[in-house]
mmCIF file of C-alpha atoms in Angstrom:
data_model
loop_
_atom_site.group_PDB
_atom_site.id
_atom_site.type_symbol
_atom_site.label_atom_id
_atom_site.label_comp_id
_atom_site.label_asym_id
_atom_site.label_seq_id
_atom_site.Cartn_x
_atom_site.Cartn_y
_atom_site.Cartn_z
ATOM 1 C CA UNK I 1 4.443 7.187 -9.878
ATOM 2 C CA UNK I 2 3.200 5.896 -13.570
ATOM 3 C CA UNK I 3 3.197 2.529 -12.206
ATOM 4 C CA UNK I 4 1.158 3.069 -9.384
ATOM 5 C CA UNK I 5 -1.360 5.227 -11.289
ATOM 6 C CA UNK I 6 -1.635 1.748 -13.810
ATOM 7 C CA UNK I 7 -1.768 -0.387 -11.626
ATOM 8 C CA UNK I 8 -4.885 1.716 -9.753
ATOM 9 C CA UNK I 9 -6.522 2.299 -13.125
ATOM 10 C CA UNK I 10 -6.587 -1.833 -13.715
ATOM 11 C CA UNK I 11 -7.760 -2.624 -10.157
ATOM 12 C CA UNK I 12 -10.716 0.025 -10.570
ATOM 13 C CA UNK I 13 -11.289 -2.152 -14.263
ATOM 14 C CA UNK I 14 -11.270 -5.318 -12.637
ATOM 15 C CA UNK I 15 -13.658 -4.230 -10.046
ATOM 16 C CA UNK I 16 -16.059 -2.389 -12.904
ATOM 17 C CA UNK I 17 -15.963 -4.558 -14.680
ATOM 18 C CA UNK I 18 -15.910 -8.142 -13.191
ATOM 19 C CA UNK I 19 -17.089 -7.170 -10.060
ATOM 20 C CA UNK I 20 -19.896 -10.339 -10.707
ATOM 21 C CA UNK I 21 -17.230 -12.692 -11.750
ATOM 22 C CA UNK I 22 -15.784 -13.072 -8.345
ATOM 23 C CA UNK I 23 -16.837 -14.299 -4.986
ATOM 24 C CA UNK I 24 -17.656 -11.269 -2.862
ATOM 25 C CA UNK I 25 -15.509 -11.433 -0.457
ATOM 26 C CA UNK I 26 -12.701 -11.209 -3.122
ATOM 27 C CA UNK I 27 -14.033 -8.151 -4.552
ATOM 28 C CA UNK I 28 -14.369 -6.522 -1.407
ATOM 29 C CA UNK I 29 -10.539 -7.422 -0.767
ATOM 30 C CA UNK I 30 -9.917 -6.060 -4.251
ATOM 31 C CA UNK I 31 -11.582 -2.780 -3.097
ATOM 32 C CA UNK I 32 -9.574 -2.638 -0.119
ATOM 33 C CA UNK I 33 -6.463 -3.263 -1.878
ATOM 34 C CA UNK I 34 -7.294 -0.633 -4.629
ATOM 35 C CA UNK I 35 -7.946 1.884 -1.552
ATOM 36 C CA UNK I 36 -4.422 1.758 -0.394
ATOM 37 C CA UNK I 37 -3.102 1.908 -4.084
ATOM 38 C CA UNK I 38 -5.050 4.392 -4.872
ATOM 39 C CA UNK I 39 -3.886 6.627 -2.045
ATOM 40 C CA UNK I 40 -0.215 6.445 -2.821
ATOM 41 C CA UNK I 41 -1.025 7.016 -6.689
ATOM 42 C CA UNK I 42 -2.985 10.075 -5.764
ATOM 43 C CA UNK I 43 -0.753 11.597 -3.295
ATOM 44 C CA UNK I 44 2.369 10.759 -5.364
ATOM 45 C CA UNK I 45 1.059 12.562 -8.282
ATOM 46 C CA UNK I 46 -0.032 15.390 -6.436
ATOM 47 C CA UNK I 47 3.496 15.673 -4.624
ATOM 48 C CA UNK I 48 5.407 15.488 -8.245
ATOM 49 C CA UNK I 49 3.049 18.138 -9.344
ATOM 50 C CA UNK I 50 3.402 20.353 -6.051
ATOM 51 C CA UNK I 51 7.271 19.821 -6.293
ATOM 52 C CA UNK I 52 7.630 20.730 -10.078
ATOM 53 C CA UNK I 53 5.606 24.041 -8.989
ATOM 54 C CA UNK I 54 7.325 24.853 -5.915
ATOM 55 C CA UNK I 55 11.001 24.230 -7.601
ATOM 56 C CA UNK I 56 10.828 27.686 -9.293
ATOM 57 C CA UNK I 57 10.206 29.559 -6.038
ATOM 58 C CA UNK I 58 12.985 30.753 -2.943
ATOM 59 C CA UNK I 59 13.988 27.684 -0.679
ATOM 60 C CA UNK I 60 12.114 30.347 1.826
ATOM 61 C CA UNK I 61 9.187 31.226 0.314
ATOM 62 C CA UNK I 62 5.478 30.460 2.193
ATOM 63 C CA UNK I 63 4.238 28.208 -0.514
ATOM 64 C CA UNK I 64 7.295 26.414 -0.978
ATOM 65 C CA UNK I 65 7.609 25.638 2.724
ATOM 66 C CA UNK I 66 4.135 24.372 2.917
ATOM 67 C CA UNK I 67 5.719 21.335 0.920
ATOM 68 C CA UNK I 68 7.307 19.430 2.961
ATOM 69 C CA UNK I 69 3.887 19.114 5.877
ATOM 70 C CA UNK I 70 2.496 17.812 2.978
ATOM 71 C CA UNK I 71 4.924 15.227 2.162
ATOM 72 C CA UNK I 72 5.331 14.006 5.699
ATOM 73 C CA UNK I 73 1.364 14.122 6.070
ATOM 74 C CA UNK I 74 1.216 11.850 2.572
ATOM 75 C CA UNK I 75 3.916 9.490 4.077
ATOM 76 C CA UNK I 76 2.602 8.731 7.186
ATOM 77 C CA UNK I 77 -1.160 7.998 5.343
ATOM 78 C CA UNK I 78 0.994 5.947 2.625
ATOM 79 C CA UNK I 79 2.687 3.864 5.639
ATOM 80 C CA UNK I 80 -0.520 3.466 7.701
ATOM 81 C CA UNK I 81 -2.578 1.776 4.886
ATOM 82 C CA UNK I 82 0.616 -0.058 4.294
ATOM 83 C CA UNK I 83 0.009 -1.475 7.928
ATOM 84 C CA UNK I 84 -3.501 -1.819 7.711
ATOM 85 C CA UNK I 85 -3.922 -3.377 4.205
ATOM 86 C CA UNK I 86 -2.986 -7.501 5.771
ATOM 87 C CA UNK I 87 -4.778 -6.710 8.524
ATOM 88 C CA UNK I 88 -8.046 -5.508 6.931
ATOM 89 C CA UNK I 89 -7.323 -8.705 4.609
ATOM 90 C CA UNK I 90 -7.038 -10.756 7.352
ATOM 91 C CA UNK I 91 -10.071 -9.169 9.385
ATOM 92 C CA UNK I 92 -12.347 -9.349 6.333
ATOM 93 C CA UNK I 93 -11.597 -13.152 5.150
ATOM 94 C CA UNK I 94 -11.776 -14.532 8.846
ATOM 95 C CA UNK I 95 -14.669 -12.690 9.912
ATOM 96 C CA UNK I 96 -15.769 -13.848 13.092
ATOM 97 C CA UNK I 97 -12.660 -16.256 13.905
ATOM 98 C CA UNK I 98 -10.174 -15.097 16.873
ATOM 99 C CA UNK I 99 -8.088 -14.667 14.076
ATOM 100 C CA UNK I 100 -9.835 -12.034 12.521
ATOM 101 C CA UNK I 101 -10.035 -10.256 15.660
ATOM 102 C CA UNK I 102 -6.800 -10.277 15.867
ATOM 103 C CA UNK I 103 -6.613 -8.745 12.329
ATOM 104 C CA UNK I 104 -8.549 -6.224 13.339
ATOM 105 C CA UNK I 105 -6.922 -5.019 16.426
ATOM 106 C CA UNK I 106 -3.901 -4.891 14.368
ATOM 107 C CA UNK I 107 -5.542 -2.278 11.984
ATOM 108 C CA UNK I 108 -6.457 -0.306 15.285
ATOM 109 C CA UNK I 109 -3.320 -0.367 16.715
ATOM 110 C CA UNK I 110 -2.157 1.111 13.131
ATOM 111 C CA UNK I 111 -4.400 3.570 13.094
ATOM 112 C CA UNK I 112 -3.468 4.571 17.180
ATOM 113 C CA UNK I 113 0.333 4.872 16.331
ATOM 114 C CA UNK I 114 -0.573 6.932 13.209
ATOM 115 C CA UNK I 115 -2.674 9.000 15.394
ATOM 116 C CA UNK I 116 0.244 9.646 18.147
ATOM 117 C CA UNK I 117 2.452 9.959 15.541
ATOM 118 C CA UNK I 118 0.497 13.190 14.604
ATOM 119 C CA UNK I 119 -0.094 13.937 17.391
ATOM 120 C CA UNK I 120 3.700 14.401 18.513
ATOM 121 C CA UNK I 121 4.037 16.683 15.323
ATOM 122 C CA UNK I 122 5.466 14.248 12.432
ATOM 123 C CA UNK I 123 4.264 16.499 9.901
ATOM 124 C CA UNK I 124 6.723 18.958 10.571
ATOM 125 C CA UNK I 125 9.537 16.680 12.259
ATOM 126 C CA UNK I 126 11.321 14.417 10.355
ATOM 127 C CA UNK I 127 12.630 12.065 12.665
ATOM 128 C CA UNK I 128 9.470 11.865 14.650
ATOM 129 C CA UNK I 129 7.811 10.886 11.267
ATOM 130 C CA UNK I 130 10.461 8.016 10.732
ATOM 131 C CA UNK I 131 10.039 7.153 14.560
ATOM 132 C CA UNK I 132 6.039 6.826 13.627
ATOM 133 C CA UNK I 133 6.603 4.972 10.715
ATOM 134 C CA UNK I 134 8.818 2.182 12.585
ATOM 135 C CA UNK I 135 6.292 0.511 14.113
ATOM 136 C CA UNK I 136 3.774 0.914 11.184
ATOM 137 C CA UNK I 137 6.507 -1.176 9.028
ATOM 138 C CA UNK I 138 6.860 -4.270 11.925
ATOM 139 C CA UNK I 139 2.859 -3.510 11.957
ATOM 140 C CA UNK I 140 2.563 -4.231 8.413
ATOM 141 C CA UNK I 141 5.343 -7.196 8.366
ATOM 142 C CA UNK I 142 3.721 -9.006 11.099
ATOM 143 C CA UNK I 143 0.197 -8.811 8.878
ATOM 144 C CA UNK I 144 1.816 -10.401 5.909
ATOM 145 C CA UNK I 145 3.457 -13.143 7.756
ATOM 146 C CA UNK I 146 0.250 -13.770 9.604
ATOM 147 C CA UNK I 147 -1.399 -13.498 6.041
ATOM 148 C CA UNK I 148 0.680 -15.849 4.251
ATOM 149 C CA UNK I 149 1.192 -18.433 6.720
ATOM 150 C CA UNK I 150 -2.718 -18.605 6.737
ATOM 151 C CA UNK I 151 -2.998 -18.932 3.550
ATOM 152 C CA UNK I 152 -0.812 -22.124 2.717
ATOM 153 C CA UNK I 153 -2.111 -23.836 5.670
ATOM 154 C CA UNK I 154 -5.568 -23.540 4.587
ATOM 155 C CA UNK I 155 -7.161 -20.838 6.005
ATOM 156 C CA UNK I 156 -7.826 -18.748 3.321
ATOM 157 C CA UNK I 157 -10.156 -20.958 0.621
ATOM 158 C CA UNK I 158 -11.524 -18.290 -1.045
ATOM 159 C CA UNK I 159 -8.313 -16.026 -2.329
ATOM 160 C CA UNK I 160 -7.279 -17.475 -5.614
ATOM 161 C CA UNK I 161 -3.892 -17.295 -6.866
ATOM 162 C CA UNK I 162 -3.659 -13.874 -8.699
ATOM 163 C CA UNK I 163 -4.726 -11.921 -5.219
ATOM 164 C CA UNK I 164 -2.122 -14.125 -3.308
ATOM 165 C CA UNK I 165 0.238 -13.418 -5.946
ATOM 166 C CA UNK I 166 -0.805 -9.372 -5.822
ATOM 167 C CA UNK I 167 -0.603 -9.203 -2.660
ATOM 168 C CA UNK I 168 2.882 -11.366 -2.346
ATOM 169 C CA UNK I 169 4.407 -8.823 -4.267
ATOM 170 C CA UNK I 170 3.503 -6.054 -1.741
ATOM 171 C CA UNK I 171 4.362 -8.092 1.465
ATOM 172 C CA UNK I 172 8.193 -8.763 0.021
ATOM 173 C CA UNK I 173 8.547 -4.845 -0.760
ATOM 174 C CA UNK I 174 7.485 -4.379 2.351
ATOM 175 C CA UNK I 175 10.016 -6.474 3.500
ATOM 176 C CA UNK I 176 12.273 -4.135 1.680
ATOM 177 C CA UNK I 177 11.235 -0.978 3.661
ATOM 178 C CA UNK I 178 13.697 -0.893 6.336
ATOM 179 C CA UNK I 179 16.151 -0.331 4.164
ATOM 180 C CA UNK I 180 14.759 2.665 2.411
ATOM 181 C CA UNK I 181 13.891 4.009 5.965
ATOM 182 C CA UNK I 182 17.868 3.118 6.994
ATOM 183 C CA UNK I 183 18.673 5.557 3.939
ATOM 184 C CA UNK I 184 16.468 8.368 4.787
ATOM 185 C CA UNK I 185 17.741 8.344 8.257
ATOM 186 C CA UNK I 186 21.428 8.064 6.961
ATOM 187 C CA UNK I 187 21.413 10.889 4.471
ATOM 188 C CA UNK I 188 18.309 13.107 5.238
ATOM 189 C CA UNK I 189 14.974 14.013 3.411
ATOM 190 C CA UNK I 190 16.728 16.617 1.261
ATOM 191 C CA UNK I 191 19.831 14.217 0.490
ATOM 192 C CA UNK I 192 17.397 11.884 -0.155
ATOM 193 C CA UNK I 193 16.446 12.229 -3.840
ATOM 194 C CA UNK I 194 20.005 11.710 -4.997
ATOM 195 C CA UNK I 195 20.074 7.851 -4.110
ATOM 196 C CA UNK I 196 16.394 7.493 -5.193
ATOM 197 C CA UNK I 197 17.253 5.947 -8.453
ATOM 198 C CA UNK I 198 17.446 2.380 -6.816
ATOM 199 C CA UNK I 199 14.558 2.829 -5.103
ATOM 200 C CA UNK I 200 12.823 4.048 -7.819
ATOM 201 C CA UNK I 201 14.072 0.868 -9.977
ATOM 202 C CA UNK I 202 12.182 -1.036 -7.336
ATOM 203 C CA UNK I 203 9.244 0.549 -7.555
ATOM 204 C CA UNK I 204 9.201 -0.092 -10.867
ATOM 205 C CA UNK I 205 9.820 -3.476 -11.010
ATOM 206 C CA UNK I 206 6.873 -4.138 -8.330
ATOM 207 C CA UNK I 207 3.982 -2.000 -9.859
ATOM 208 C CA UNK I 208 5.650 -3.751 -13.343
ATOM 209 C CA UNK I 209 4.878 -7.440 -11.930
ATOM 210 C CA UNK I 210 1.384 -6.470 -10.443
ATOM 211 C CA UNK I 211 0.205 -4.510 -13.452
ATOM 212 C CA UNK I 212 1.060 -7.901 -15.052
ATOM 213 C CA UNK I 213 -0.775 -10.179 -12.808
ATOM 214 C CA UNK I 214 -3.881 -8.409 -13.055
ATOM 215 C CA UNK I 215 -3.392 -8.262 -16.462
ATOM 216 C CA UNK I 216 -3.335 -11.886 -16.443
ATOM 217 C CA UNK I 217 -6.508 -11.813 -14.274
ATOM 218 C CA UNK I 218 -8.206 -10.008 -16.778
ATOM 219 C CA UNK I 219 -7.596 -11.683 -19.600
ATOM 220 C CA UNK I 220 -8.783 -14.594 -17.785
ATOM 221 C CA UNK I 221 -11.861 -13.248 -16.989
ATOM 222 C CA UNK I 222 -12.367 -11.990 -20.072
ATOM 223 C CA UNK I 223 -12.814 -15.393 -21.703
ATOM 224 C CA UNK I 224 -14.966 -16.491 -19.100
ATOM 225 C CA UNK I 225 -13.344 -18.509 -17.203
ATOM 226 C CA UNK I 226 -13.934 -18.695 -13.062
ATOM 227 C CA UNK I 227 -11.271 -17.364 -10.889
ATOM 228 C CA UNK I 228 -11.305 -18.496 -6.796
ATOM 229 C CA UNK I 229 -10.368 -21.083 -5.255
ATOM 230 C CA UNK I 230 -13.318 -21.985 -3.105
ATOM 231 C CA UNK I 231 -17.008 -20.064 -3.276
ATOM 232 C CA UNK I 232 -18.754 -17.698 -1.065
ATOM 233 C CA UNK I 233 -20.512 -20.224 1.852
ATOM 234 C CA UNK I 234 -24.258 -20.244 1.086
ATOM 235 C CA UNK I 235 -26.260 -17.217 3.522
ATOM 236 C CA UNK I 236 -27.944 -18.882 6.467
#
């Protein structure tokens, strides 16, 4: 949760910042970056609080049930920007290509099977929420191929190493999903928490690596030097 929160806080500096420092359309991928981010980081600091809370109360009581709509609501937002985020990248960079169509009927088609997803009742089913989530995750897998494969053929000029390096931390975590999803479906939401250390190690070590890259970006900036590999094309 602590990493998450840091790693928020140092996106929202970069953009402050050193928003003039980079090309637009970096920033603006920055921005969209920091809004998935900062999602989880909000909503997983809101869910420790909610769960220290409703920990003293009966496994019955009203407020104490209200918990666990609220998790499932948070988890299906988490794993729909989680699906969105390479497309949005790849919509936003390729503007105007058949590519970045492409990215961006991917984000719809996120957004649609978050929509049925609700719409079948994941907030209060668990299974139907881990059916939802499914597709989001080969969703957000595709994206990052598709992401990745543009950018070391080319395609990309203007993301500069630290971004591709952010961002290649996220797409081989998210590689990594399936198998947290394989042991929520094996042992259950409640059961859940006992095998979260290892999970929890991983987390770590992710937010630990991108808090470090963008401190790295940072300090770069700081001294003045330019970051990007290619310029914003000249309007007109």
């Amino acid at each position: 949760m602590s990493g998450r929160v840091i790693v928020a806080i140092l996106i929202a500096l970069l953009l402050v910042r050193y928003r003039g420092a980079l090309p637009r359309v970096v920033t603006r991928c920055w921005g969209i970056v920091l809004l998935a981010v900062g999602y989880a980081a909000f909503a997983g600091v809101l869910l420790e609080v909610l769960a220290v809370d409703f920990s003293s109360l009966s496994s019955d009581a009203p407020r104490r049930l209200m918990y666990y709509p609220m998790y499932n609501a948070s988890y299906l937002i988490n794993a729909s920007l989680a699906a969105m985020l390479p497309a949005a990248l790849l919509a936003l960079l390729l503007r105007g290509s058949a590519a970045g169509w492409v990215g961006l009927a991917a984000l719809y088609a996120a957004l649609l099977v978050a929509v049925v997803g609700i719409l079948r009742g994941s907030h209060g089913h668990w299974d139907v929420l881990l059916a939802t989530t499914a597709p989001l995750e080969i969703l957000g897998l595709l994206g990052w191929i598709a992401f990745f494969v543009a950018y070391f053929l080319g395609y990309l000029p203007r993301v500069d190493g630290y971004l591709a390096a952010f961002v290649g931390v996220t797409a081989t975590f998210v590689m990594l999903t399936p198998m947290n999803e394989a042991i929520f479906r094996l042992v259950g939401r409640d059961a859940a928490q006992h095998v979260w250390d290892p999970l929890l190690i991983m987390q770590l070590v992710r937010y630990g690596l991108q808090a470090l890259i963008l401190g790295l970006l940072l300090r770069t900036l700081a001294t003045g030097r330019a970051v990007g590999r290619a310029p914003d094309p000249a309007p007109g």
